[in-house]
């Protein structure tokens, strides 16, 4: 077996009572045994929690305890067979555990044995750390030189991975003033906001942007339903959208000294790692951002495992999010539907105020959509598999029309939202709007095909009066096929339906501006706007989301909920 293959596994040294990366312990030279593919240290706070839950008070303190994949706990290299998430959830009331934990917290936590174990772990694996740092420094410098005209930025979530990346980037580039961006969803763990303040206190030269959405999460969840594992609209609205808006402002084109326009694009260093999930295992170390235009993403720790991250943080005595000491393996939004049953339980133990508010909302929502046992539906986690808008009032996500009886290639639509001037913004991707040539009595607006210079016949004729719900749309097939010679007329009809759904359902979520590569779409005063001079008619704003719109995607009725 090669050295590289060895380094991707962890072995247990029974003499030193720690995990190492070698089949022979670098400290005592003893032969080691295979331990796990990855592991993280269990801090004294989490050990105290385990003692409560497993009825082992005083039996685990002072031991070398590690957590491996599959949420398995090992004490001195031996599996704690008593630990079972489902049995613990069935046995314990989170409020009771919270009270017991606070009592133990008042007695203090034993860090002497833990610190001694960590010191051995660091010393035994120092060569591993040296190689990790060297490779990361070289990668960061290479990426920065390759994209030297871009603005360097660190995506900072307040988690352990972004903390490591922040340190590595500033060290590799020899600069303390690297721009950091924290997407403030307003839904993060309380400890994340505490850590953010601490980080800024001790890194005052680091410029921070903390964009956040103007939307209220709970109000939005009332309208379109809470996010689920297959309907995670929250990331777009509360993270990607606001971050994309900041990046757009940072990357405004400017004229350089030579009079040539500079495109100030962004190089963002992320803390993404392949070992985190099957999906992320396919990620490239450097790639174009699939969510935010004008951004290249570089991942200097993409091949690190959890043990590597903790080796770095503990070796450099870096401050980190306190949630990891409490037992969380990952930190993020408290309301995330991707949180495991164990994370949901820990949330209720350690953050009872925020968790109760979220659970109460979910139970109320479940009752509204007709769940007979709403509390069981929520506490069992079934809400995470919810799909679409079943049981909700989501008429805005459907488009109703009838074919015109007197005119071919024409449809009569009945909109759920009255026609306003804003409606016509949604037709700009198809071509140029003309408010002068149409018949005024019909409220007719022409849409000229982009390649049509003669303007003899419009691609579309829109007939509808402001304030009314009836809209007639007539398509000229000849103009369409000339503009799109290999496309079916059905495609244009689908495009139109998508934009009408978007008009009816638009809540100014920020999803469309985030994915427009030409930055032609903006949301001003909660009104959707398209800059005709920037729009090239690529239709990405229509094709990117199922049904053409993020809101209609998550509220369409389908399947079981």
Coordinates of C-alpha atoms in Angstrom, one line a residue, residues 409 475-477 480-481 487-494:
X409 CA -51.3 30.6 -32.3
X475 CA -47.3 34.4 -31.6
X476 CA -46.0 34.8 -35.2
X477 CA -44.6 31.3 -36.1
X480 CA -40.1 32.7 -34.4
X481 CA -38.6 30.1 -36.7
X487 CA -36.5 25.3 -32.1
X488 CA -40.1 24.1 -31.7
X489 CA -42.9 26.6 -31.3
X490 CA -43.9 24.6 -28.2
X491 CA -40.6 25.8 -26.6
X492 CA -41.6 29.4 -26.9
X493 CA -45.1 28.7 -25.5
X494 CA -43.4 27.0 -22.5

